[in-house]
């Protein structure tokens, strides 16, 4: 399984450890958008026949200790939200 602990992720996206406890921090939206795009590109290019679907765990701030697609105010975080739903 390719996930946050994958060697691919840590090499390409070294900021991942800093996402915890950052709900509501809009300064990192561009970095999270880059991560989501890169992660999906890895799935599409390296595992196209093995992965039928991908989903984001804790998609809203407050669901878990991560960074959601939707803020605590139930509003999508752009451009992250739009990019994720179109990947």
Coordinates of N, CA, C and O in Angstrom, one line a residue:
X1 N 0.8 -1.2 0.0 CA 0.0 0.0 0.0 C 0.9 1.2 0.0 O 1.8 1.3 0.8
X2 N 0.6 2.2 -0.9 CA 1.3 3.4 -0.9 C 0.6 4.4 -0.1 O -0.5 4.8 -0.3
X3 N 1.2 4.8 1.0 CA 0.6 5.8 1.9 C 1.6 6.7 2.5 O 2.7 6.9 2.0
X4 N 1.2 7.4 3.6 CA 2.1 8.4 4.2 C 3.4 7.8 4.7 O 4.4 8.5 4.7
X5 N 3.4 6.5 4.9 CA 4.7 6.0 5.4 C 5.5 5.4 4.2 O 6.6 4.9 4.5
X6 N 5.0 5.5 3.0 CA 5.7 5.0 1.9 C 7.0 5.7 1.6 O 7.1 6.9 1.8
X7 N 8.1 5.0 1.2 CA 9.4 5.7 0.8 C 9.1 6.7 -0.3 O 9.8 7.8 -0.3
X8 N 8.2 6.5 -1.2 CA 7.9 7.4 -2.3 C 7.4 8.7 -1.7 O 7.8 9.8 -2.1
X9 N 6.5 8.6 -0.7 CA 5.9 9.8 -0.2 C 6.9 10.7 0.6 O 7.0 11.9 0.5
X10 N 7.8 10.0 1.4 CA 8.7 10.8 2.2 C 9.8 11.4 1.4 O 10.3 12.5 1.7
X11 N 10.2 10.8 0.3 CA 11.2 11.4 -0.6 C 10.6 12.6 -1.4 O 11.2 13.6 -1.6
X12 N 9.4 12.4 -1.9 CA 8.8 13.4 -2.7 C 8.2 14.6 -1.9 O 8.1 15.7 -2.4
X13 N 7.7 14.2 -0.7 CA 6.9 15.2 0.1 C 7.4 15.2 1.5 O 6.7 14.7 2.4
X14 N 8.6 15.8 1.8 CA 9.2 15.7 3.1 C 8.4 16.5 4.2 O 8.6 16.3 5.4
X15 N 7.5 17.3 3.8 CA 6.7 18.1 4.7 C 5.6 17.4 5.4 O 4.9 17.9 6.3
X16 N 5.3 16.1 5.0 CA 4.1 15.4 5.5 C 4.0 15.3 7.0 O 3.0 15.4 7.6
X17 N 5.2 15.1 7.7 CA 5.1 15.0 9.1 C 4.6 16.3 9.8 O 4.1 16.3 10.9
X18 N 4.8 17.4 9.1 CA 4.4 18.7 9.6 C 2.9 19.0 9.4 O 2.4 20.1 9.8
X19 N 2.1 18.1 8.8 CA 0.7 18.3 8.6 C -0.2 18.1 9.9 O -1.3 18.6 10.0
X20 N 0.3 17.3 10.8 CA -0.4 17.1 12.0 C -0.6 18.4 12.8 O 0.3 19.2 12.9
X21 N -1.7 18.5 13.4 CA -2.0 19.7 14.2 C -2.0 21.0 13.4 O -1.7 22.1 14.0
X22 N -2.4 20.9 12.2 CA -2.3 22.1 11.3 C -3.7 22.5 10.8 O -3.8 23.2 9.8
X23 N -4.8 21.9 11.3 CA -6.1 22.2 10.9 C -6.4 23.7 10.9 O -6.0 24.4 11.9
X24 N -6.9 24.3 9.9 CA -7.2 25.7 9.8 C -6.0 26.5 9.4 O -6.2 27.7 9.2
X25 N -4.9 25.9 9.1 CA -3.7 26.7 8.7 C -3.7 26.8 7.2 O -3.2 25.9 6.5
X26 N -4.2 27.8 6.7 CA -4.3 28.0 5.2 C -3.0 28.3 4.5 O -3.0 28.3 3.3
X27 N -2.0 28.5 5.2 CA -0.6 28.7 4.6 C -0.1 27.5 3.9 O 0.8 27.6 3.1
X28 N -0.6 26.3 4.3 CA 0.0 25.1 3.7 C -0.9 24.5 2.6 O -0.6 23.4 2.1
X29 N -2.0 25.1 2.2 CA -2.9 24.6 1.2 C -2.1 24.2 -0.1 O -2.3 23.2 -0.6
X30 N -1.2 25.1 -0.5 CA -0.5 24.8 -1.8 C 0.3 23.5 -1.6 O 0.4 22.7 -2.5
X31 N 1.0 23.3 -0.5 CA 1.8 22.1 -0.3 C 0.9 20.9 -0.2 O 1.3 19.8 -0.8
X32 N -0.2 21.0 0.4 CA -1.1 19.8 0.5 C -1.7 19.5 -0.9 O -1.8 18.3 -1.2
X33 N -2.0 20.5 -1.6 CA -2.5 20.3 -3.0 C -1.4 19.6 -3.9 O -1.7 18.7 -4.6
X34 N -0.1 20.0 -3.7 CA 1.0 19.4 -4.4 C 1.1 17.9 -4.0 O 1.3 17.1 -4.9
X35 N 1.0 17.7 -2.7 CA 1.1 16.3 -2.3 C -0.1 15.4 -2.9 O 0.2 14.3 -3.4
X36 N -1.3 15.9 -2.8 CA -2.4 15.1 -3.3 C -2.3 14.9 -4.8 O -2.5 13.8 -5.3
X37 N -1.8 15.9 -5.5 CA -1.6 15.7 -7.0 C -0.5 14.7 -7.2 O -0.7 13.8 -8.1
X38 N 0.6 14.8 -6.5 CA 1.7 13.8 -6.7 C 1.3 12.4 -6.3 O 1.7 11.5 -7.0
X39 N 0.6 12.3 -5.2 CA 0.2 11.0 -4.8 C -0.7 10.3 -5.8 O -0.5 9.1 -6.2
X40 N -1.7 11.1 -6.4 CA -2.6 10.5 -7.4 C -1.8 10.2 -8.7 O -2.1 9.2 -9.4
X41 N -0.8 11.0 -9.0 CA 0.0 10.8 -10.2 C 0.8 9.5 -10.1 O 0.9 8.7 -11.0
X42 N 1.3 9.2 -8.9 CA 2.0 7.9 -8.6 C 1.0 6.8 -8.8 O 1.4 5.8 -9.5
X43 N -0.1 6.9 -8.3 CA -1.1 5.8 -8.4 C -1.5 5.6 -9.9 O -1.5 4.5 -10.4
X44 N -1.7 6.7 -10.6 CA -2.1 6.6 -12.0 C -1.0 6.0 -12.9 O -1.3 5.3 -13.9
X45 N 0.2 6.4 -12.6 CA 1.3 6.0 -13.5 C 2.0 4.7 -13.1 O 2.4 3.9 -14.0
X46 N 2.1 4.4 -11.8 CA 2.8 3.2 -11.4 C 1.9 2.0 -11.0 O 2.3 0.9 -11.0
X47 N 0.6 2.3 -10.7 CA -0.3 1.3 -10.3 C -1.7 1.3 -11.0 O -2.7 1.1 -10.3
X48 N -1.7 1.6 -12.3 CA -3.0 1.9 -12.9 C -4.0 0.7 -12.9 O -5.2 0.8 -12.8
X49 N -3.5 -0.5 -12.9 CA -4.3 -1.7 -13.0 C -4.6 -2.3 -11.6 O -5.4 -3.2 -11.4
X50 N -3.8 -1.8 -10.6 CA -4.0 -2.3 -9.2 C -4.9 -1.5 -8.3 O -5.4 -2.0 -7.3
X51 N -5.1 -0.2 -8.6 CA -5.9 0.6 -7.8 C -7.2 1.0 -8.5 O -7.2 1.7 -9.5
X52 N -8.3 0.6 -7.9 CA -9.6 0.9 -8.5 C -10.2 2.2 -8.0 O -10.9 2.9 -8.7
X53 N -9.8 2.6 -6.8 CA -10.3 3.8 -6.2 C -9.4 4.3 -5.1 O -8.6 3.6 -4.5
X54 N -9.4 5.6 -4.9 CA -8.6 6.2 -3.8 C -9.5 7.2 -3.1 O -10.4 7.9 -3.6
X55 N -9.3 7.3 -1.8 CA -10.1 8.2 -1.0 C -9.2 8.9 0.1 O -8.1 8.4 0.4
X56 N -9.6 10.0 0.6 CA -8.8 10.7 1.6 C -9.5 10.5 2.9 O -10.7 10.8 3.2
X57 N -8.7 9.9 3.9 CA -9.2 9.7 5.2 C -9.3 11.0 6.0 O -8.4 11.9 5.8
X58 N -10.3 11.2 6.8 CA -10.5 12.4 7.6 C -10.5 13.6 6.6 O -9.7 14.5 6.7
X59 N -11.4 13.6 5.7 CA -11.5 14.6 4.7 C -11.9 16.0 5.2 O -11.8 17.0 4.5
X60 N -12.3 16.1 6.5 CA -12.7 17.5 7.0 C -11.8 17.7 8.3 O -11.6 16.8 9.0
X61 N -11.5 19.0 8.5 CA -10.8 19.3 9.7 C -11.6 18.9 10.9 O -12.8 19.1 10.9
X62 N -11.0 18.4 11.9 CA -11.7 18.0 13.1 C -12.0 16.5 13.1 O -12.4 16.0 14.2
X63 N -12.0 15.9 12.0 CA -12.3 14.4 11.9 C -11.2 13.6 12.5 O -11.4 12.5 13.1
X64 N -9.9 14.0 12.4 CA -8.8 13.4 12.9 C -7.6 14.4 12.9 O -7.8 15.5 12.4
X65 N -6.5 14.0 13.4 CA -5.4 14.9 13.4 C -4.7 14.9 12.1 O -3.6 14.3 11.8
X66 N -5.2 15.6 11.1 CA -4.7 15.8 9.8 C -5.1 17.1 9.2 O -5.6 18.0 9.9
X67 N -5.1 17.1 7.9 CA -5.5 18.3 7.2 C -6.6 18.0 6.2 O -6.3 17.3 5.2
X68 N -7.7 18.5 6.4 CA -8.9 18.2 5.6 C -9.1 18.9 4.3 O -8.5 20.0 4.1
X69 N -9.9 18.4 3.4 CA -10.3 19.0 2.2 C -11.3 20.1 2.5 O -11.5 21.0 1.7
X70 N -12.0 20.0 3.7 CA -13.0 20.9 4.1 C -12.7 21.4 5.5 O -12.2 20.7 6.3
X71 N -12.8 22.7 5.7 CA -12.5 23.3 6.9 C -13.5 23.1 8.0 O -14.6 22.5 7.7
X72 N -13.2 23.5 9.2 CA -14.1 23.4 10.3 C -15.4 24.1 10.1 O -16.5 23.8 10.7
X73 N -15.4 25.1 9.2 CA -16.6 25.9 8.8 C -17.5 25.2 7.7 O -18.4 25.8 7.2
X74 N -17.1 23.9 7.4 CA -17.8 23.2 6.3 C -17.6 23.7 4.9 O -18.4 23.4 4.0
X75 N -16.7 24.6 4.8 CA -16.4 25.2 3.4 C -15.2 24.5 2.8 O -14.2 24.2 3.5
X76 N -15.2 24.2 1.5 CA -14.1 23.6 0.9 C -12.9 24.5 0.9 O -13.0 25.7 0.8
X77 N -11.7 23.8 1.1 CA -10.4 24.6 1.1 C -9.9 24.6 -0.4 O -9.6 23.5 -0.9
X78 N -9.9 25.7 -1.0 CA -9.5 25.8 -2.4 C -8.0 26.3 -2.4 O -7.6 27.0 -1.6
X79 N -7.3 25.8 -3.4 CA -7.6 25.0 -4.5 C -7.6 23.5 -4.3 O -7.8 22.7 -5.1
X80 N -7.2 23.1 -3.0 CA -7.1 21.7 -2.7 C -8.4 20.9 -3.0 O -8.3 19.9 -3.6
X81 N -9.5 21.4 -2.6 CA -10.8 20.6 -2.8 C -11.0 20.4 -4.2 O -11.3 19.3 -4.7
X82 N -11.0 21.4 -5.1 CA -11.3 21.3 -6.5 C -10.3 20.4 -7.2 O -10.7 19.6 -8.0
X83 N -9.0 20.5 -6.8 CA -8.0 19.7 -7.4 C -8.2 18.3 -7.1 O -8.2 17.4 -7.9
X84 N -8.5 18.0 -5.8 CA -8.7 16.6 -5.4 C -9.9 15.9 -6.1 O -9.8 14.8 -6.5
X85 N -11.0 16.6 -6.2 CA -12.2 16.0 -6.8 C -12.1 15.9 -8.3 O -12.8 15.1 -8.9
X86 N -11.1 16.5 -8.9 CA -10.9 16.4 -10.4 C -9.8 15.5 -10.7 O -9.5 15.2 -11.9
X87 N -9.0 15.0 -9.7 CA -8.0 14.1 -10.0 C -8.6 12.7 -10.4 O -8.1 11.9 -11.0

